[in-house]
PDB file of C-alpha atoms in Angstrom:
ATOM      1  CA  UNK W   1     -96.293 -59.095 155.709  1.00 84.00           C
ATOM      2  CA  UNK W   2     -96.611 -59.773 151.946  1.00 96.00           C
ATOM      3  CA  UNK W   3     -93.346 -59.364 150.063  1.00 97.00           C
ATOM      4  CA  UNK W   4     -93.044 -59.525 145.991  1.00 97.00           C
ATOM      5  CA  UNK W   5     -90.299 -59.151 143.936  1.00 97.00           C
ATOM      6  CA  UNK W   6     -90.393 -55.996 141.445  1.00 96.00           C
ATOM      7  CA  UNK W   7     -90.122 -57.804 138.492  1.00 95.00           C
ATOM      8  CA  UNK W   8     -93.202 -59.748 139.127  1.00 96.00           C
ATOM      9  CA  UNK W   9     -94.936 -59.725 135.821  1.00 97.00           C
ATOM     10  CA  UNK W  10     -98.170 -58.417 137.728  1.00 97.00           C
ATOM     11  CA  UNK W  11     -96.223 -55.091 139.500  1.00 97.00           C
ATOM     12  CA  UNK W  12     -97.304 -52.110 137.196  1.00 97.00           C
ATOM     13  CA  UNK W  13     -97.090 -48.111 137.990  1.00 95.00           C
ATOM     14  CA  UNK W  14    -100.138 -46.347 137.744  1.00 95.00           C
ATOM     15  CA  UNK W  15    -100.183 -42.384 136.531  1.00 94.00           C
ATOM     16  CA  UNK W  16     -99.169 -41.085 140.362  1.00 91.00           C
ATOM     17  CA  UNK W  17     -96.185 -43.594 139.917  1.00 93.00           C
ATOM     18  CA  UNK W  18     -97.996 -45.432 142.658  1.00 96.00           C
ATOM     19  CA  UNK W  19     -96.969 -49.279 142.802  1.00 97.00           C
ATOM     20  CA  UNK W  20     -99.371 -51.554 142.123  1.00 98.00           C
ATOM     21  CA  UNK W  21     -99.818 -55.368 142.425  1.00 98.00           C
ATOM     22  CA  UNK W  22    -102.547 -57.183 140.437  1.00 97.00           C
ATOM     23  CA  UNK W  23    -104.108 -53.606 140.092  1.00 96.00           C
ATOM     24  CA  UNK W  24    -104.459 -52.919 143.372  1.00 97.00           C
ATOM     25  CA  UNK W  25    -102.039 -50.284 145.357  1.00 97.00           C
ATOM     26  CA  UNK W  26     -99.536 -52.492 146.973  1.00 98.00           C
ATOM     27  CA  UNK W  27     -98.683 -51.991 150.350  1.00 98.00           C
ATOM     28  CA  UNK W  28     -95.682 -54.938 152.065  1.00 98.00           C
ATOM     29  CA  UNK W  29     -92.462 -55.254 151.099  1.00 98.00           C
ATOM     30  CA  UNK W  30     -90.673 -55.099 147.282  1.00 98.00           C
ATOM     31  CA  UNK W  31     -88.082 -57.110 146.521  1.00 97.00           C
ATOM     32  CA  UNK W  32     -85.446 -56.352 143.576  1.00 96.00           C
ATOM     33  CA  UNK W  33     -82.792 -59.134 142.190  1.00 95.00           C
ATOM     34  CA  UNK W  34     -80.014 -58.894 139.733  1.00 92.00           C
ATOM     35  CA  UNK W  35     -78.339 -62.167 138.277  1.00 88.00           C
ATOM     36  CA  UNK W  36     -80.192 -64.127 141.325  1.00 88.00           C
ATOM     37  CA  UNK W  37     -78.614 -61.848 144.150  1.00 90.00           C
ATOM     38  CA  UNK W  38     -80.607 -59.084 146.067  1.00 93.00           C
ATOM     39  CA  UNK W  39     -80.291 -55.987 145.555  1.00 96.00           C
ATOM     40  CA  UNK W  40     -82.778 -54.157 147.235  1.00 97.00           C
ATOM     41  CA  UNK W  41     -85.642 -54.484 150.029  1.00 98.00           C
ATOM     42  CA  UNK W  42     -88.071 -51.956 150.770  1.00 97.00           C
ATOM     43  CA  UNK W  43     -91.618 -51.090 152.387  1.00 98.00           C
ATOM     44  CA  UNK W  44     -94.468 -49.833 150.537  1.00 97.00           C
ATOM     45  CA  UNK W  45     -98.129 -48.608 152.193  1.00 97.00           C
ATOM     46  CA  UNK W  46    -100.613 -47.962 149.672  1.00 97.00           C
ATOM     47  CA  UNK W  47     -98.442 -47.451 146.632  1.00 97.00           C
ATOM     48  CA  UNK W  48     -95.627 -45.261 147.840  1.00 96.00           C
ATOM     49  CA  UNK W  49     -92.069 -46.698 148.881  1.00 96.00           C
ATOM     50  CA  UNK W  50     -92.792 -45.947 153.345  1.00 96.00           C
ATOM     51  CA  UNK W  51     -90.785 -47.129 155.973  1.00 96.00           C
ATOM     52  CA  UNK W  52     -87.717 -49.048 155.499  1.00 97.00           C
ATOM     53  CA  UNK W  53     -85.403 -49.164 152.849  1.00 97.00           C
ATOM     54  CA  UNK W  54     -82.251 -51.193 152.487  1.00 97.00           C
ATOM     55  CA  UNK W  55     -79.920 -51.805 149.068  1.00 97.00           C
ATOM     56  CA  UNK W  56     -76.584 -54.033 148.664  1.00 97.00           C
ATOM     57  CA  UNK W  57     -74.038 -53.642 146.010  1.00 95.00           C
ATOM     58  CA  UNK W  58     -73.727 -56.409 143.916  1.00 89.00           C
ATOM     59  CA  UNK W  59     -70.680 -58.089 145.773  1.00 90.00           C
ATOM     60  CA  UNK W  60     -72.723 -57.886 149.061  1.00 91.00           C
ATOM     61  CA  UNK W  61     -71.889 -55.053 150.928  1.00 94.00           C
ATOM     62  CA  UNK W  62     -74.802 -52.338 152.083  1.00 96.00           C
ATOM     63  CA  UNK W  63     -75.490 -49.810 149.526  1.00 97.00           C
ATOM     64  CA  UNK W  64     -78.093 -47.827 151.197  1.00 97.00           C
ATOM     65  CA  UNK W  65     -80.307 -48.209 154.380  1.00 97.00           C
ATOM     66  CA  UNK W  66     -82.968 -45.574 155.660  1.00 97.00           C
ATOM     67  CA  UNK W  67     -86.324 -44.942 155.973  1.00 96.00           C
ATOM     68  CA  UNK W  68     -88.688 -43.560 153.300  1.00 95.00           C
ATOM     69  CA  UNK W  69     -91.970 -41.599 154.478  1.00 93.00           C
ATOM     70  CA  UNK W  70     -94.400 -41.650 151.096  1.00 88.00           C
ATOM     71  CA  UNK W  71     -91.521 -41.794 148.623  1.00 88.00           C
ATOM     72  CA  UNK W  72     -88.793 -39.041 150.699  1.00 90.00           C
ATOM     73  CA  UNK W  73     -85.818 -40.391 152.754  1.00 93.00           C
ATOM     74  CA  UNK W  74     -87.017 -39.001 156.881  1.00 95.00           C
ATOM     75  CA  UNK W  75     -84.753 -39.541 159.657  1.00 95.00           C
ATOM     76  CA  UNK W  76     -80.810 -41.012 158.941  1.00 97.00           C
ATOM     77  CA  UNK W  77     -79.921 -42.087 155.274  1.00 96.00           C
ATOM     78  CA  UNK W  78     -77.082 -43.809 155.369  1.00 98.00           C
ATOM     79  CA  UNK W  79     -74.894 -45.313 151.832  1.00 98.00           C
ATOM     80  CA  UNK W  80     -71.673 -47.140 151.998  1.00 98.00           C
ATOM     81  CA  UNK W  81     -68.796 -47.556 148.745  1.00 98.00           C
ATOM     82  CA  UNK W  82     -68.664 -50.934 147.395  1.00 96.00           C
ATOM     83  CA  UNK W  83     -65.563 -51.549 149.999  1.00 96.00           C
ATOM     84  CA  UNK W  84     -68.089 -51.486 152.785  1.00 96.00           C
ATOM     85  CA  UNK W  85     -66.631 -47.855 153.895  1.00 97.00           C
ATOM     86  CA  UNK W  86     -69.891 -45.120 154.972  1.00 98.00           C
ATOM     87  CA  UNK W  87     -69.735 -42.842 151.985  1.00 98.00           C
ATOM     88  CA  UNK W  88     -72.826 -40.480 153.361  1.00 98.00           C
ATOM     89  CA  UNK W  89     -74.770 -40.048 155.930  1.00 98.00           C
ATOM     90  CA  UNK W  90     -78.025 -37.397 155.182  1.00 96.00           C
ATOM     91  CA  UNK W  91     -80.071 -36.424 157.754  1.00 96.00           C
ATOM     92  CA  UNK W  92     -83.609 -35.320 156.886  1.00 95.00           C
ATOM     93  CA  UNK W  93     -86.375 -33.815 158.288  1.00 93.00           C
ATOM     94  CA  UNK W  94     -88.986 -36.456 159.870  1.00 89.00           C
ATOM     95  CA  UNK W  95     -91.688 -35.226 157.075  1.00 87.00           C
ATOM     96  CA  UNK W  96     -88.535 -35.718 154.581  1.00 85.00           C
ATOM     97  CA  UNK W  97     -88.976 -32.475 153.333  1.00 89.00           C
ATOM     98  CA  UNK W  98     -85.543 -30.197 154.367  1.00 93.00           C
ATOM     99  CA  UNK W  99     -82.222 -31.863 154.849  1.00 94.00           C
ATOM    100  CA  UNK W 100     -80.345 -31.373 157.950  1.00 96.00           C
ATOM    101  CA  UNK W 101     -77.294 -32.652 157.976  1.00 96.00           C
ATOM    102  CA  UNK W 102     -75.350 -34.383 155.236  1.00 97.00           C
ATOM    103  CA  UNK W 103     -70.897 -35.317 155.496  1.00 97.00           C
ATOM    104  CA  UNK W 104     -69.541 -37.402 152.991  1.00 98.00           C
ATOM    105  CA  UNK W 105     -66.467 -39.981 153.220  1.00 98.00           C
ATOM    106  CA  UNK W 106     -63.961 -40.787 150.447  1.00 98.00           C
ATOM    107  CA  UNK W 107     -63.453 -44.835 149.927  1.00 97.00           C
ATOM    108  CA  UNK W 108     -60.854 -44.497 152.494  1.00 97.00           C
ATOM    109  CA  UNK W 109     -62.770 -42.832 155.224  1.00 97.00           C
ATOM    110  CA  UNK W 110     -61.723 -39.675 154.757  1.00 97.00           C
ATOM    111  CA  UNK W 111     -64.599 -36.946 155.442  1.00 97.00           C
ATOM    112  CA  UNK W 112     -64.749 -34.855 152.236  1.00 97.00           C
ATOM    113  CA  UNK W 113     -67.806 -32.693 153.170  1.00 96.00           C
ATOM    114  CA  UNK W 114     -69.575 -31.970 156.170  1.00 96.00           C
ATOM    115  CA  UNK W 115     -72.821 -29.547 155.954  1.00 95.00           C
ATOM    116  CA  UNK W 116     -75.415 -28.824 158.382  1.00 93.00           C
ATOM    117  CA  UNK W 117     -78.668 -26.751 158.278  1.00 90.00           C
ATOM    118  CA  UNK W 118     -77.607 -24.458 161.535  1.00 79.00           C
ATOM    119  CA  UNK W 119     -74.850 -22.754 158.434  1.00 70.00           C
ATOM    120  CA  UNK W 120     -71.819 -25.165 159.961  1.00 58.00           C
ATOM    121  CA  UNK W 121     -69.893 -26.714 157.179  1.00 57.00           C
ATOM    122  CA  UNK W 122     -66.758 -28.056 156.428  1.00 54.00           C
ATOM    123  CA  UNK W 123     -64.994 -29.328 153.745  1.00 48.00           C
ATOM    124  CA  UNK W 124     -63.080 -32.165 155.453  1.00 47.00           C
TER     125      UNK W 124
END
C-alpha cells in the first residue's frame, strides 16, 4: 500500500476537498508529523479519508482510532486524554450518517455522559 506524508509538497486539495497526490486522487495511507513524531495515520480511497484512522497525542499516547467511510466516522470511534484514559467512545451508524451511542469519561475515568439513540441517557 502506498503511504505519503501530508506535508508532501505534491499533496494538494482539489474543490470537493478531495486529496490529491501529484494531481491524481490519492487513494493509500496519509501520514501527518509534528516536530519529527507522528501524529496521525489514516486510509484514503480515491480522495476521501476511508477505512482506518488512528491519531497520537504528542507525548505518545492514542488520541483517536476508528474507521472513516468517505470522510464520516462508521462503526466505534474511540479518543483517549493525553493520560492515556478513554475520554469517548461514539458509536455510528455503518453508513456514518446517525450516531448511536456516545458516553464520555473525565481524565480520571469517571463517565460524565452516557447517550444512546433508543432515548437512554445518563449523565454519569
Amino acid at each position: 500500500m502506498k503511504r505519503i506524508d501530508i506535508d508532501d509538497p505534491e499533496v494538494d486539495m482539489d474543490l470537493s476537498l478531495r486529496l490529491l497526490y501529484r494531481g491524481e486522487l490519492f487513494t493509500g495511507e496519509v501520514e501527518e508529523y509534528l516536530g519529527g513524531v507522528r501524529v496521525s495515520l489514516a486510509s484514503y480511497a480515491d480522495g476521501f479519508p476511508h477505512g482506518p484512522s488512528r491519531s497520537w497525542h504528542k507525548n505518545g499516547t492514542r488520541q483517536s482510532e476508528g474507521t472513516l467511510r468517505t470522510g464520516s466516522p462508521a462503526g466505534v470511534w474511540r479518543t483517549w486524554h493525553a493520560n492515556g484514559t478513554l475520554a469517548v467512545r461514539m458509536v455510528m451508524s455503518d453508513d456514518g450518517a446517525r450516531q448511536l451511542a456516545r458516553c464520555e469519561w473525565d481524565e480520571d475515568g469517571k463517565l460524565t455522559k452516557e447517550w444512546h439513540a433508543d432515548g437512554h441517557a445518563d449523565g454519569g
